[in-house]
Structures are given as C-alpha cells and as structure tokens.
Amino acid sequence: MENIERRVFLKGAAIGALAFTVGGVEVLLTPRDARSQGVPFRTLNAEQVEALEALGETLVPGARQAGISHFVDQQLSIPAEDALLEARILNVRPPFVNFYRAALGAVDRASQARSNGRRFAVLDESERREFVDAMRQNKINDWQGPAGGFVYVVLRNDAVDVVYGTMEGYAALGIPYMPHIAPTRRW
Amino acid sequence: MATNEKVDVAIVGAGASGSVFAAVLAKAGKKVAVLEQGPDWQLSDLISSDFWGRRLKTAGAPFLLEGRNPYGYSGQSGWGVGGAALHYFANFPRLLPNDFKIKSEHGRALDWPISYQDLALYYDRVALDIGVSGDAKAEETWRPAGQPYPMPPMKTFRNGQIWLKGFEAVGIRMVPAAVGMNSTDYKGRPACIYDGWCHVGCPTGALANPVVTYLADARKAGAEVRARSTVTRVLTNQQGTRVTGVEYYDEKKERRVQEANVVVLAAWSGQNPRLMLNSATDKHPKGLANSSGLLGKYMMAHFSSGTWAIFDEDVQNYMGTTGAQYMSYDRYGKTSRKGTFGSSFLTAGSALKTNELGGLANARVDLFGPDLAAFMKRAARGLTRIGAFGEEMPNIENRIELASDKDEFGMPLAKIIHSYDQDAAALWNANFEEGLAVAKAAGAKETWSARGNMPTIHLLGGTIMGTGAGDSVTNSYGQTHELPNLYVAGPGIFPTEGASNPTYTIFALSLRGAEQMAANWSTVAS
C-alpha cells in the first residue's frame, strides 16, 4: 500500500464506457456519444425510446442529449448481474426490461386517455410537466402498470445518472469528482 | 453429483461475519472453505462511480416483499466476496448496556442471553484487529470504559462541523464518530484521503472491509474462498442430529456437495433462514433448528429520520466519508422520547455524491425539471444532512417464509413480510421534529425532513439467539440449539437491534462465536 498517489490509486482497471454495436462491431462509447452517432437500439422499440427521451428530458433537463435512451437500452440488453441501472438497487425484479416496458407503456396509455389520444412524447412541455407531477403523486386515474410514483423515482434516477452522475455532470455543478479509481472515458 | 474433499468448516457467505469465522478457524489450523455466491471482487474493481458501485449489490434470487413497510433490501445488499461490508459506511457505534435487557427493564421485547460486558472485550479486540478511529474516552459518558481506539478520530469537515451549534442548542452532545477507517496508516493499510467514495467500495484499503481485514487473514492462513458457489441446502445425517455439509451449485452451475464437520451460515439475515427452511427433512419438518417455530421470525429493520439543510456557505459536501463525522447516544434511552419507545442514534456530517441513493438529487425527490436543475446548483454548494437511526422492537409477525416461486436452481424464493408498529412510527416522527429544531438552531437557510415511505435499513433477526430451543434458534455464540455443529452468524442472531449500525457488533459477536467453536472443537465437530 506504499507510494499511493492521491486519487490515482490504481490505474487501468476500469472500463467506463458501455459496449454498443456499430456496424456489427462492438465499440465502447458513452451514451451521449452513442446517441450522437445514432447507434441502433437493441431492446426498446421506437415508441418506447420516444417516451423515455421525452420523460427523461421532462424529469431532468439535458437527459435526452446525455443519452438516457441509449443508456437504458444498452443496460437492458445485458445480464441483470452486470446492469448498472438504479432499478437494480430499488428492488425491481429482473429482468429489468419487463419493468421498463410496462412503465413506458403505462405512461403512453395514460397520456392517450387524458389527452385525446396523444402519446406522452407529443405533449407540449407544460402538459408533460403536469402529467409527470400527477404521475409522481399516483394521481392519474385508471393507471395501468407499475405504480406511477415508483415509475417516477426509477426514471428520474436514470435521468439524474446520465446528466449529473458522470464526470461531466460533476464538473457542470462545480463539484470535484476526486476518484480513487477513475472511470475511463469520463463515465 | 460431485462431492468435494471434506473440510473442517464450510462457511456460507464471505461477508463481515463469515470472514471472521474463516480467519479464526483457519488460524486455529482448521481446513476452511468459504462458499460465496457472487464474484471474487478485487480492490481494483472498486471504481469511484455510483454507476459501477451498483455491481456490488444483489444479483441473486430476488426476495419477495410484503407488509405495510416492505423491506427494501437491494440497495444495501451485498453481492460477492466482502458482502455488504464491501460497500458499507463503516460507522462503528456499539450497542449499549440497555440494549441487552429490554425485557427485564421494560417488560417488553426480548432480552439477550448475554450482557454488554460479555461483548465489551470483543469490541476492543476487533478495534485492534481491523482498525477503528474515534475517541473512546468521549463515548464513556454513555458506556462502560474500555480500551482506547487504536487511531485518533477522523478529520472533520464543514459539512459536519456546521451542525454542532444546532445540536448544542437543543442539548445534545456530539462526539467524534467511531468508524472502521484509518485516520492514520494502520497495519500496512493507508490513512483515508476523504474523497467520499466509501459507499461504492474503498480501493485504497483505508476502510476496514472484509477483503483487506479478516478475509485477508483467513486466506493467508490457508482458507479457501470459493466464489460463484450458490448454496441451496444444508445436509444432515439420517438421525437428524448433525449437519454433514452443504449442497451447492458451482460457477458452471453444476450441483456439488461440500462435506464438512461444521457448517456456518453467514449468508445474510434473509438468506440464512431461507436456507434453513429449505433444508427441512423428516427429522426437521419445519426447517433446521426450528422446533421453537421461530426460524425466520422477529425480522427487524432500522428506520432513519434524515434532516436536510442548505446553508449559505460552501460546506464542501463532497469531502469526508460516506459515514458520520460526529455521533451521539444522547437519545438512546428506550424512553427518551415522550410517547414513543426505542433508542435513537444520532449522526452528523457525511460526504455526498450527485446520483447516489442518498445523494444530492434524491435529497428532494419531489423536484423535477427546471426546479431540480436549480436545486442541484444550490445543493452543490450548501447541502448537508444529519440523521437519526431509530430502533424497531422485535415483532413475531415480521418474518421470512418460503414462496412457491423458485430460483434458477430450483430453490424456493423467500418472502420478507415486514410492517412497522405505532411505536416505530412515533419515534420516526419525533426524530424528524428534533432534526428540524437542530437545523434551525444551526442557522440553516433551508431545511426539510427526508420524509416519504418509512425506510427499512439493515435487516436483523430471523435466527435469534436465546437461552434454549424453546425461545430461540441459536445460543449466544450462534450455535443452533438443536444441531451443535450448525452455526449462524451475522445480525440474524440479534434478538433486539438497538439503534446502532450493526456491523461492529457483527464483527464482535462473530469473533466471540468463532473462538468458542475453536476452543470447543472436539465437542462441536465430533
């Protein structure tokens, strides 16, 4: 344990980026990079991605650009034991994809029932906020799916992860990250 | 089904309690195999990131959660070598003498079959073994004198110091927190550098997790730690008088038997009763060591009443350790809060991260959108918190049962049924009220209680100790009353929980139990 350099205790052990498939080849990218490169989704369909991005952006501004949909999608495609999702520590029963599909489906169904058939992603900003505020308090009538308040907590944490949990997120808030073992690629 | 070479001791679980048994028995010359269902983590795996830290938490068969206050286990669970103590906060408060005699002194709950004095020596020895920092003299207002801690208190930071004025104003004395961390270099492990990543695993060795303490000692003494080994049953002889080993699935998911003279169940307070219930035979039709019917009963959790505050200065909340800087037992008397019953343990000062479960963003779960973004900017500079842990009394209705669903190995899942009673809820509320008073007296600009669902922290009970097979599952050493070569280790054997973080007591009890086993080997193992 001698000669320990402050905050650089061990090097090279971390794999910070996630494995995405681009052109049939697995590459390591951050979710933000995966989004900007248009990496195809593995698990979620187009409607689920739209709902997740709209929800993420409503919950935490910046979540869309930070790649919430690529982060969640990639995490749902790997074994639960390897998953880094907050769902893992919020007692969501694996496979986690079941929860996300049920949650995103419930959001869109409730939105359509409340807003003349319009899915959540096409609501305007104030409508989205109103919807989320009702959802977090379990105040949406005829909600069908995991409890709205719990969906709020899980997805809000995902959005917080990609916006504030990265080294860039810390830097944006002016908080020193101070890693012992730094995640590579600033993850 | 393959059978391994017989060992003296098979230990199920490589966390805090299992590591102590492994170290003591390997040093006593016993052949020890530790079976751990998760991976064999190395210090280099402990990446400073809340994302990556989640890998250290449960990935095994899920527990099904029922009751008014379902037990939220996954955030505090362990997965792999080191167990939950690989990512614990290393707060090391002791239980106090009043924890051991609640039934005698108040006519309710349960007594321990031992007293504080029976354990005091082991607290002191654990402190020397693995390194504890603190000020023992300052604690002796509340407990009998013992040995000084081997290291002075940890450094404090503004996010802790700023609360002291408020505590003093309401008449509470705070002292340096006792923690299982190095304030100075200790036994070849370096001093802490206060970067606040304890909760995702400390890779420097400054924090006394099992991998760098008792488990390292155990390995050095020849114990084998067999990761990716999922135990599904404890095996008994035909007469049902002794255990003979365990059945488990190895890393290739092949079924094997590990024969052993002694089995120690150190898996987790939830998993140990699950295994014992699943090991039922015609001689033990209700599960092993369960003639009392108390196996899986009296599950307990702690609840915290957190108070958040934003101060109008930079409190450097990214600095320090995840655990506490200051602590107090001034509200530890069982009746110290009017109209409630149970102890409260108070803490102040902890490092915060942006996206941890108890971090900046979750300090105001109600906020989202631009309101959350604005809050995060304020919180980054001035947010800090204090905490009050509350004690739940043992309730026989809080229990673990096998469910009909099965895991990938065909073992029934277990359900944890848990509800708090009115005393617990009243104590939770009283602690919030005082927390707000402290925050106001400390000069907080904004303050609020961390309310929401009543939290469930730690899991204790289920295999409680007592005086005989009629009132408990084990004796005070963790040895089951009915099967002398089957031991249970960990907080599952606590008959009451106190309000202190349990790991220091887990280490101390395990050291006492392991040494009793070694000293009585010929009668235990034969």
XYZ file of C-alpha atoms in Angstrom:
713
model
C 0.000 0.000 0.000
C 3.003 2.296 -0.189
C 3.516 5.103 -2.689
C -0.147 5.725 -3.142
C -0.756 8.769 -5.257
C -3.743 10.754 -4.097
C -6.837 9.848 -6.095
C -4.871 7.763 -8.574
C -4.569 4.597 -6.575
C -4.973 2.057 -9.288
C -4.954 2.687 -12.968
C -6.407 0.931 -15.932
C -8.817 -1.324 -14.113
C -11.993 0.477 -15.020
C -13.994 0.169 -18.171
C -16.110 3.255 -18.059
C -17.889 3.286 -21.365
C -20.590 0.861 -22.384
C -20.461 -1.645 -25.220
C -22.592 -0.620 -28.193
C -22.804 -2.319 -31.565
C -21.960 -0.144 -34.547
C -21.900 -1.720 -37.997
C -21.788 -5.166 -36.458
C -18.759 -4.331 -34.343
C -18.819 -3.798 -30.587
C -17.342 -0.465 -29.585
C -17.083 1.315 -26.258
C -18.985 4.582 -26.172
C -20.607 6.829 -23.646
C -24.402 7.027 -24.036
C -24.025 10.622 -25.177
C -21.677 9.532 -27.955
C -23.912 6.592 -28.819
C -26.845 8.953 -29.255
C -24.902 11.431 -31.353
C -23.703 8.601 -33.599
C -27.201 7.189 -33.969
C -26.309 3.763 -32.624
C -29.276 1.382 -33.192
C -31.305 0.320 -30.180
C -31.162 -3.265 -29.022
C -34.162 -3.677 -26.766
C -36.575 -0.766 -26.833
C -38.796 -0.008 -29.820
C -39.171 3.407 -31.394
C -42.231 4.396 -29.367
C -40.597 3.340 -26.114
C -37.484 5.336 -26.993
C -39.565 8.412 -27.745
C -41.429 8.115 -24.478
C -38.258 7.544 -22.498
C -36.462 10.506 -24.043
C -39.442 12.806 -23.515
C -39.865 11.640 -19.934
C -36.153 11.892 -19.222
C -35.972 15.419 -20.562
C -39.019 16.449 -18.530
C -37.542 14.962 -15.379
C -34.003 16.275 -15.779
C -33.191 18.849 -18.450
C -30.340 17.565 -20.577
C -31.184 13.879 -20.206
C -32.099 13.476 -23.876
C -28.767 14.776 -25.163
C -26.920 12.900 -22.440
C -28.209 9.679 -23.974
C -30.758 8.375 -21.478
C -32.376 6.131 -24.058
C -29.091 4.598 -25.182
C -28.000 4.139 -21.587
C -31.186 2.365 -20.543
C -31.451 0.370 -23.766
C -27.890 -0.903 -23.538
C -28.305 -1.790 -19.875
C -31.473 -3.738 -20.594
C -29.654 -5.810 -23.176
C -27.052 -7.219 -20.784
C -27.437 -9.743 -17.940
C -29.067 -8.289 -14.816
C -25.952 -9.104 -12.820
C -23.927 -6.700 -14.946
C -26.519 -3.935 -15.029
C -25.657 -0.510 -13.660
C -29.243 0.740 -13.550
C -30.650 2.289 -10.394
C -33.522 -0.188 -10.800
C -31.105 -2.810 -9.532
C -30.975 -1.184 -6.106
C -34.634 -0.195 -5.992
C -35.913 -3.753 -5.673
C -37.076 -4.064 -9.286
C -37.247 -7.751 -10.085
C -35.119 -8.826 -13.061
C -35.302 -8.969 -15.985
C -35.471 -5.183 -15.796
C -36.809 -4.843 -19.312
C -40.182 -6.056 -18.060
C -40.415 -3.075 -15.737
C -39.376 -0.543 -18.392
C -41.767 -1.870 -20.999
C -44.619 -1.874 -18.516
C -43.742 1.585 -17.220
C -43.356 3.237 -20.624
C -46.498 1.544 -21.859
C -48.419 2.791 -18.833
C -47.212 6.331 -19.444
C -48.323 6.338 -23.065
C -51.663 4.693 -22.324
C -52.415 7.180 -19.570
C -51.338 10.075 -21.751
C -53.592 8.940 -24.572
C -56.508 8.540 -22.190
C -56.022 12.028 -20.738
C -55.004 13.938 -23.857
C -57.228 12.988 -26.734
C -55.185 10.049 -27.906
C -51.851 11.823 -27.847
C -48.819 9.888 -26.632
C -46.587 11.451 -23.996
C -43.849 12.358 -26.450
C -46.151 14.644 -28.427
C -47.499 16.582 -25.446
C -46.245 20.125 -25.099
C -43.837 20.996 -22.322
C -46.393 22.236 -19.810
C -48.622 19.221 -20.435
C -45.695 16.912 -19.847
C -44.869 18.594 -16.577
C -48.457 18.413 -15.437
C -48.580 14.741 -16.349
C -45.359 13.928 -14.510
C -46.474 15.847 -11.443
C -49.674 13.807 -11.319
C -47.821 10.570 -12.011
C -45.331 11.072 -9.195
C -48.200 11.511 -6.752
C -50.102 8.474 -8.064
C -52.922 10.780 -9.097
C -53.583 9.548 -12.612
C -56.897 7.754 -12.825
C -57.056 4.271 -14.324
C -53.261 3.972 -14.365
C -52.303 0.528 -15.606
C -48.780 -0.552 -14.791
C -46.177 -0.224 -12.047
C -47.198 2.491 -9.573
C -46.790 5.937 -11.099
C -44.816 7.216 -8.136
C -42.356 4.368 -8.486
C -42.012 4.850 -12.244
C -41.195 8.486 -11.491
C -38.491 7.536 -8.990
C -36.801 4.975 -11.233
C -36.813 7.036 -14.424
C -35.878 10.221 -12.589
C -32.847 8.408 -11.212
C -31.897 7.229 -14.701
C -32.096 10.800 -15.939
C -30.091 12.044 -12.963
C -27.495 9.372 -13.693
C -26.788 10.479 -17.234
C -26.923 14.207 -16.520
C -25.375 14.541 -13.066
C -23.688 11.199 -12.369
C -20.951 11.465 -14.983
C -17.678 13.303 -14.541
C -19.061 15.966 -16.883
C -22.121 16.249 -14.676
C -19.980 16.835 -11.614
C -17.913 19.389 -13.478
C -21.025 21.267 -14.617
C -22.042 21.657 -10.988
C -18.554 22.681 -9.934
C -18.135 19.598 -7.745
C -14.670 17.991 -7.680
C -15.035 14.344 -8.718
C -11.966 13.066 -6.840
C -11.917 9.417 -7.893
C -9.713 6.783 -6.324
C -10.104 4.715 -9.464
C -11.389 6.914 -12.241
C -13.974 5.534 -14.600
C -12.402 5.762 -18.024
C -13.937 7.920 -20.736
C -15.301 10.196 -18.019
C -18.172 7.887 -17.086
C -23.484 -35.003 -8.230
C -19.802 -34.417 -7.413
C -18.541 -34.424 -3.850
C -15.563 -32.330 -2.795
C -12.938 -33.379 -0.308
C -14.299 -32.945 3.190
C -13.305 -29.815 5.102
C -13.414 -28.985 8.776
C -15.605 -25.920 8.312
C -17.823 -24.840 5.435
C -18.792 -21.186 5.724
C -21.658 -19.909 3.591
C -21.027 -16.270 2.764
C -17.845 -14.183 2.568
C -19.101 -11.013 4.212
C -18.419 -9.482 7.598
C -19.393 -12.402 9.809
C -18.180 -15.215 7.566
C -14.781 -13.588 7.204
C -14.268 -13.519 10.984
C -15.151 -17.199 11.361
C -12.863 -18.024 8.437
C -9.931 -16.116 9.908
C -10.232 -17.515 13.422
C -10.708 -21.104 12.349
C -8.059 -21.095 9.631
C -5.582 -19.658 12.112
C -6.580 -22.447 14.502
C -5.410 -24.901 11.879
C -8.789 -25.931 10.532
C -9.397 -26.632 6.873
C -11.853 -23.922 5.871
C -13.876 -23.440 2.685
C -15.887 -20.241 2.261
C -18.662 -20.552 -0.327
C -19.812 -17.245 -1.785
C -22.468 -16.981 -4.448
C -21.200 -13.779 -6.071
C -17.894 -12.860 -7.705
C -14.490 -12.579 -6.096
C -14.062 -8.804 -6.062
C -10.601 -7.295 -6.015
C -9.745 -3.806 -4.795
C -9.112 -2.816 -8.399
C -12.807 -3.470 -9.138
C -13.918 -0.708 -6.780
C -14.391 2.097 -9.264
C -15.261 5.538 -7.913
C -18.663 5.840 -9.527
C -22.221 5.327 -8.360
C -22.986 3.522 -11.616
C -20.269 0.941 -11.164
C -20.811 0.631 -7.449
C -24.201 -0.940 -8.131
C -22.423 -4.099 -9.293
C -21.586 -4.779 -5.651
C -25.267 -5.179 -4.826
C -27.633 -8.052 -5.123
C -27.874 -10.069 -8.291
C -29.068 -13.312 -6.784
C -32.541 -14.714 -6.427
C -34.931 -11.892 -5.532
C -36.768 -11.719 -2.242
C -40.488 -11.070 -2.482
C -41.569 -8.107 -0.388
C -44.802 -7.886 1.567
C -46.270 -5.981 4.509
C -47.108 -2.343 5.184
C -43.426 -1.392 5.112
C -41.834 -3.741 2.586
C -38.198 -4.319 3.321
C -36.147 -2.560 0.649
C -33.105 -4.777 0.695
C -31.391 -4.395 -2.631
C -29.724 -1.017 -2.102
C -27.920 -2.235 0.976
C -27.318 -5.831 -0.007
C -24.030 -7.429 -0.884
C -23.088 -9.450 -3.933
C -19.821 -11.258 -3.864
C -16.773 -11.572 -1.680
C -16.857 -8.937 1.056
C -20.653 -8.954 1.083
C -22.471 -5.772 2.034
C -19.422 -4.796 4.080
C -17.558 -4.218 0.818
C -19.608 -1.043 0.342
C -20.715 -0.217 3.886
C -20.199 3.162 5.523
C -18.115 1.686 8.368
C -19.930 3.562 11.114
C -18.883 1.679 14.250
C -21.145 2.582 17.140
C -21.552 -0.154 19.730
C -24.714 -1.422 21.230
C -25.105 -0.100 24.778
C -25.850 -1.999 28.012
C -29.544 -1.056 27.849
C -29.904 -2.923 24.551
C -29.328 -6.284 26.165
C -32.043 -6.167 28.842
C -35.130 -4.548 27.366
C -37.453 -7.285 28.597
C -36.026 -7.188 32.105
C -36.007 -3.417 32.342
C -39.177 -2.516 30.455
C -41.253 -5.685 30.335
C -41.380 -5.799 26.553
C -39.429 -7.096 23.565
C -36.691 -9.631 24.378
C -33.545 -9.956 26.455
C -30.248 -11.076 25.044
C -28.803 -14.124 26.837
C -25.599 -12.114 27.331
C -24.821 -8.648 28.627
C -22.809 -5.772 27.235
C -19.875 -6.852 29.378
C -19.797 -10.230 27.651
C -19.190 -8.435 24.387
C -17.092 -5.459 25.500
C -13.791 -7.304 25.284
C -14.589 -8.350 21.703
C -15.415 -4.806 20.633
C -11.983 -3.778 21.869
C -10.262 -6.674 20.147
C -11.998 -6.056 16.825
C -10.870 -2.439 17.011
C -7.289 -3.594 17.284
C -7.688 -6.295 14.638
C -9.086 -4.170 11.838
C -8.517 -0.581 12.930
C -11.081 1.786 14.421
C -10.735 5.558 14.657
C -12.549 7.508 17.340
C -12.441 8.861 20.846
C -13.362 6.090 23.280
C -12.995 8.376 26.293
C -15.626 10.731 24.880
C -18.047 7.802 24.498
C -17.719 6.743 28.100
C -20.460 9.139 29.108
C -22.759 6.510 27.665
C -20.985 3.185 28.106
C -18.554 1.396 30.429
C -14.913 2.198 29.926
C -12.901 0.009 27.586
C -9.698 0.187 25.632
C -8.886 3.327 23.639
C -9.332 3.044 19.888
C -6.064 2.366 18.096
C -6.346 5.528 15.999
C -7.417 9.108 16.778
C -10.684 10.455 15.329
C -11.006 11.131 11.628
C -10.752 14.634 10.189
C -13.948 16.641 10.165
C -15.241 18.987 7.501
C -17.538 21.954 7.358
C -20.485 19.780 6.277
C -20.293 18.147 9.712
C -18.950 20.965 11.844
C -21.716 23.336 10.817
C -24.281 21.264 12.749
C -22.574 21.360 16.132
C -24.071 24.683 17.187
C -27.548 23.364 16.483
C -27.078 20.167 18.467
C -25.676 22.099 21.387
C -28.671 24.429 21.315
C -31.075 21.523 21.825
C -28.899 19.941 24.491
C -27.303 17.132 22.521
C -23.629 16.308 22.946
C -21.909 15.171 19.767
C -18.574 13.343 19.874
C -16.235 12.108 17.135
C -17.823 9.172 15.354
C -16.240 5.766 15.848
C -15.548 4.389 12.369
C -13.849 1.375 10.871
C -11.478 3.547 8.867
C -7.909 4.620 9.161
C -7.255 8.146 10.366
C -3.580 7.187 10.236
C -1.710 4.405 8.478
C -2.544 1.169 10.261
C -1.238 -2.348 9.852
C 0.097 -1.697 6.372
C -3.085 -0.003 5.201
C -3.009 3.710 4.377
C -4.836 6.579 6.008
C -8.096 7.748 4.454
C -7.941 10.548 1.877
C -11.557 11.709 2.469
C -12.833 11.566 -1.086
C -16.259 10.288 -0.097
C -16.493 7.158 -2.228
C -16.820 4.677 0.663
C -20.315 3.633 -0.431
C -19.073 2.177 -3.729
C -16.159 0.380 -2.142
C -12.850 1.726 -0.881
C -9.981 0.531 -3.086
C -7.178 2.023 -1.018
C -7.657 -0.251 1.978
C -8.248 2.670 4.344
C -11.743 1.378 5.111
C -11.927 -1.888 7.027
C -13.850 -4.048 4.610
C -13.522 -7.844 4.931
C -11.318 -8.165 1.856
C -8.495 -6.202 3.477
C -9.042 -7.398 7.055
C -10.377 -10.720 8.304
C -10.736 -12.344 4.904
C -7.175 -11.429 4.029
C -6.094 -13.018 7.311
C -8.162 -16.100 6.532
C -6.642 -16.538 3.100
C -3.175 -16.060 4.480
C -3.886 -18.830 6.990
C -4.977 -21.171 4.227
C -8.742 -20.704 3.967
C -10.160 -21.280 0.508
C -12.661 -18.711 -0.738
C -14.776 -20.291 -3.440
C -16.665 -17.586 -5.355
C -19.630 -18.283 -7.641
C -20.809 -21.052 -5.345
C -24.511 -20.900 -4.509
C -25.519 -22.987 -1.522
C -29.066 -24.350 -1.689
C -29.293 -26.798 1.226
C -27.636 -27.726 4.478
C -27.323 -31.512 4.668
C -27.945 -33.575 7.803
C -27.280 -37.160 8.860
C -30.010 -39.782 8.839
C -30.741 -39.337 12.521
C -31.105 -35.616 12.061
C -28.681 -34.978 14.892
C -25.823 -33.320 12.995
C -25.163 -31.461 9.795
C -22.824 -33.125 7.325
C -22.149 -30.384 4.788
C -23.891 -28.314 2.154
C -25.221 -28.773 -1.336
C -24.250 -26.021 -3.756
C -24.004 -25.072 -7.426
C -20.561 -24.110 -8.693
C -19.512 -21.495 -11.243
C -20.569 -23.838 -14.054
C -23.937 -24.227 -12.317
C -23.200 -27.858 -11.605
C -24.537 -29.383 -8.408
C -21.936 -30.394 -5.842
C -21.671 -31.427 -2.209
C -19.197 -29.963 0.224
C -18.895 -32.202 3.236
C -17.845 -30.530 6.460
C -17.554 -31.216 10.170
C -19.144 -27.855 10.906
C -21.289 -25.528 8.824
C -21.506 -21.782 9.482
C -24.350 -19.914 7.795
C -23.133 -16.371 7.269
C -25.066 -15.610 4.113
C -27.386 -12.789 5.231
C -30.247 -12.370 7.691
C -32.631 -13.086 4.832
C -30.748 -15.895 3.187
C -29.844 -17.877 6.312
C -33.457 -18.689 7.286
C -34.262 -19.309 3.627
C -31.547 -21.965 3.541
C -32.603 -23.492 6.857
C -36.242 -23.635 5.820
C -35.259 -25.202 2.515
C -33.191 -27.828 4.349
C -36.206 -29.441 6.033
C -36.143 -33.212 6.431
C -38.422 -35.731 8.067
C -36.436 -35.181 11.271
C -36.691 -31.411 10.916
C -40.010 -30.960 9.106
C -40.266 -27.207 9.798
C -36.700 -26.487 8.763
C -33.417 -26.911 10.606
C -33.205 -25.908 14.271
C -36.818 -24.826 14.243
C -38.595 -26.761 16.962
C -39.463 -23.393 18.510
C -41.163 -22.304 15.297
C -39.106 -19.091 15.498
C -36.926 -19.668 12.441
C -37.482 -16.693 10.143
C -39.369 -14.770 12.828
C -38.625 -11.452 14.541
C -37.144 -9.770 11.474
C -36.215 -6.176 12.259
C -35.054 -3.099 10.382
C -33.784 0.340 11.342
C -35.524 3.499 10.180
C -33.777 6.789 9.704
C -35.159 10.273 10.139
C -32.937 12.397 7.965
C -32.912 16.167 8.102
C -31.555 18.070 5.134
C -30.408 21.668 5.176
C -28.859 24.162 2.819
C -26.517 26.660 4.407
C -25.461 29.946 2.958
C -21.850 28.912 2.592
C -19.803 26.295 0.809
C -19.893 23.305 3.166
C -17.676 21.210 0.870
C -20.161 18.370 0.931
C -18.038 16.337 -1.474
C -15.360 15.956 1.217
C -15.191 13.422 4.019
C -16.505 9.901 4.252
C -19.925 8.474 3.481
C -20.345 7.584 7.133
C -20.588 10.014 10.011
C -18.145 12.581 11.374
C -19.987 13.019 14.672
C -22.305 10.826 16.696
C -24.385 10.918 19.866
C -26.195 8.486 22.140
C -27.984 11.288 23.985
C -31.357 9.982 22.762
C -30.507 6.313 23.205
C -32.609 5.641 26.298
C -35.572 3.448 25.386
C -37.986 6.037 26.746
C -36.016 9.169 25.933
C -38.685 10.368 23.504
C -42.008 11.025 25.178
C -44.831 8.893 23.838
C -42.506 6.534 21.974
C -40.366 3.514 22.780
C -36.932 2.628 21.450
C -33.457 4.041 21.068
C -32.288 6.697 18.644
C -28.712 7.110 17.462
C -27.707 10.477 16.017
C -25.111 11.297 13.371
C -23.852 14.362 11.532
C -21.635 15.006 8.564
C -21.236 12.828 5.517
C -19.837 13.231 2.035
C -22.493 13.445 -0.678
C -22.407 12.477 -4.328
C -24.744 13.667 -7.047
C -26.512 10.441 -8.026
C -26.182 8.111 -5.080
C -29.386 6.874 -3.499
C -28.922 9.263 -0.568
C -27.188 11.968 -2.563
C -27.894 15.445 -3.858
C -30.615 14.692 -6.405
C -32.562 12.438 -4.060
C -32.494 14.998 -1.257
C -35.584 16.481 -2.943
C -37.277 13.612 -4.732
C -40.329 15.772 -5.350
C -38.439 18.148 -7.650
C -38.032 17.624 -11.370
C -37.359 19.669 -14.486
C -36.017 23.221 -14.090
C -36.807 23.177 -10.367
C -34.486 20.209 -9.898
C -31.779 21.853 -12.007
C -31.942 24.989 -9.855
C -31.888 22.916 -6.688
C -28.820 20.968 -7.801
C -26.877 24.205 -8.167
C -27.810 25.330 -4.660
C -27.221 21.876 -3.225
C -23.779 21.556 -4.786
C -22.567 24.336 -2.524
C -24.565 24.296 0.676
C -26.368 20.957 1.159
C -25.673 18.753 4.160
C -27.645 16.425 6.412
C -27.946 14.849 9.809
C -29.512 11.522 10.653
C -31.297 9.752 13.463
C -31.482 5.977 13.372
C -34.460 4.507 15.176
C -34.963 1.109 16.770
C -37.782 -1.238 15.857
C -38.906 -3.693 18.509
C -38.997 -7.383 17.547
C -42.409 -8.455 16.287
C -43.114 -12.094 15.580
C -45.292 -11.150 12.611
C -42.278 -9.711 10.804
C -40.945 -12.838 9.182
C -39.443 -14.757 6.310
C -41.320 -17.568 4.597
C -40.649 -19.683 1.576
C -42.681 -18.822 -1.513
C -43.948 -21.065 -4.276
C -41.796 -19.415 -6.984
C -38.357 -20.941 -7.435
C -34.966 -19.642 -8.495
C -32.770 -20.973 -11.297
C -31.512 -23.772 -9.035
C -34.990 -24.901 -8.085
C -34.770 -23.408 -4.615
C -37.945 -21.687 -3.394
C -37.757 -17.909 -3.247
C -38.398 -16.331 0.113
C -40.703 -13.507 1.021
C -39.962 -10.921 3.661
C -43.077 -9.700 5.424
C -42.457 -6.502 7.328
C -44.548 -3.777 8.963
C -43.601 -1.130 11.500
C -45.780 -0.694 14.567
C -47.080 2.563 16.060
C -44.110 2.949 18.397
C -41.716 2.905 15.496
C -43.758 5.438 13.545
C -43.971 7.708 16.591
C -40.227 7.533 17.142
C -39.592 8.239 13.463
C -41.738 11.361 13.681
C -40.208 12.568 16.938
C -36.729 12.308 15.445
C -37.805 14.423 12.481
C -39.110 17.131 14.776
C -35.877 17.374 16.697
C -33.856 17.299 13.481
C -35.625 20.378 12.200
C -35.019 22.148 15.524
C -31.316 21.333 15.260
C -31.162 22.648 11.692
C -32.855 25.899 12.587
C -30.609 26.424 15.585
C -27.600 25.744 13.369
C -28.632 28.615 11.105
C -29.761 26.679 8.033
C -31.120 28.771 5.189
C -33.467 25.993 4.040
C -34.330 22.836 5.935
C -36.685 19.917 5.429
C -37.299 16.378 6.598
C -36.451 13.422 4.376
C -39.934 12.004 4.604
C -41.538 9.593 2.210
C -42.030 5.915 2.745
C -40.698 4.876 6.132
C -37.272 3.464 5.297
C -36.017 -0.014 6.138
C -32.292 -0.100 6.810
C -30.239 -3.164 7.759
C -32.004 -6.484 8.271
C -31.731 -8.233 11.586
C -33.329 -11.184 13.357
C -34.815 -14.325 11.862
C -32.440 -16.692 13.655
C -32.407 -15.051 17.067
C -30.269 -16.125 19.999
C -31.727 -17.054 23.376
C -31.475 -19.356 26.321
C -32.843 -22.532 24.789
C -34.617 -24.266 21.926
C -37.954 -23.145 23.286
C -37.360 -19.434 22.844
C -34.782 -19.099 20.100
C -32.818 -20.648 17.254
C -29.228 -20.245 18.498
C -27.289 -19.655 21.667
C -25.213 -16.515 22.181
C -22.374 -17.936 20.070
C -24.619 -18.508 17.083
C -24.591 -22.274 17.639
C -28.016 -23.715 16.935
C -29.649 -25.356 19.925
C -30.669 -28.463 18.017
C -27.702 -29.105 15.744
C -24.466 -28.488 17.622
C -22.304 -28.337 14.503
C -24.506 -25.785 12.722
C -23.777 -22.118 13.472
C -25.483 -18.975 12.267
C -23.526 -15.723 12.094
C -24.437 -12.114 11.469
C -27.206 -9.765 12.580
C -29.769 -12.524 12.189
C -28.918 -13.719 15.672
C -29.661 -10.341 17.308
C -32.841 -10.689 19.434
C -33.177 -6.899 19.533
C -31.428 -4.441 17.297
C -30.645 -1.270 19.245
C -30.276 1.804 17.079
C -26.578 1.487 16.303
C -25.249 0.456 12.921
C -24.813 -3.291 13.348
C -21.521 -4.216 11.688
C -19.207 -3.545 14.631
C -21.411 -5.787 16.765
C -21.485 -8.388 13.973
C -17.687 -8.498 13.969
C -17.560 -8.707 17.781
C -20.212 -11.432 18.068
C -18.596 -13.420 15.282
C -15.204 -13.236 16.940
C -16.760 -14.480 20.176
C -18.614 -17.295 18.393
C -15.653 -18.399 16.296
C -13.336 -18.543 19.295
C -15.894 -20.554 21.261
C -16.060 -23.002 18.366
C -12.290 -23.293 18.129
C -11.949 -23.720 21.892
C -14.573 -26.462 21.953
C -13.690 -28.061 18.660
C -13.671 -31.623 19.896
C -17.243 -31.433 21.156
C -18.580 -29.215 18.379
C -17.110 -31.164 15.486
C -17.249 -34.745 16.678
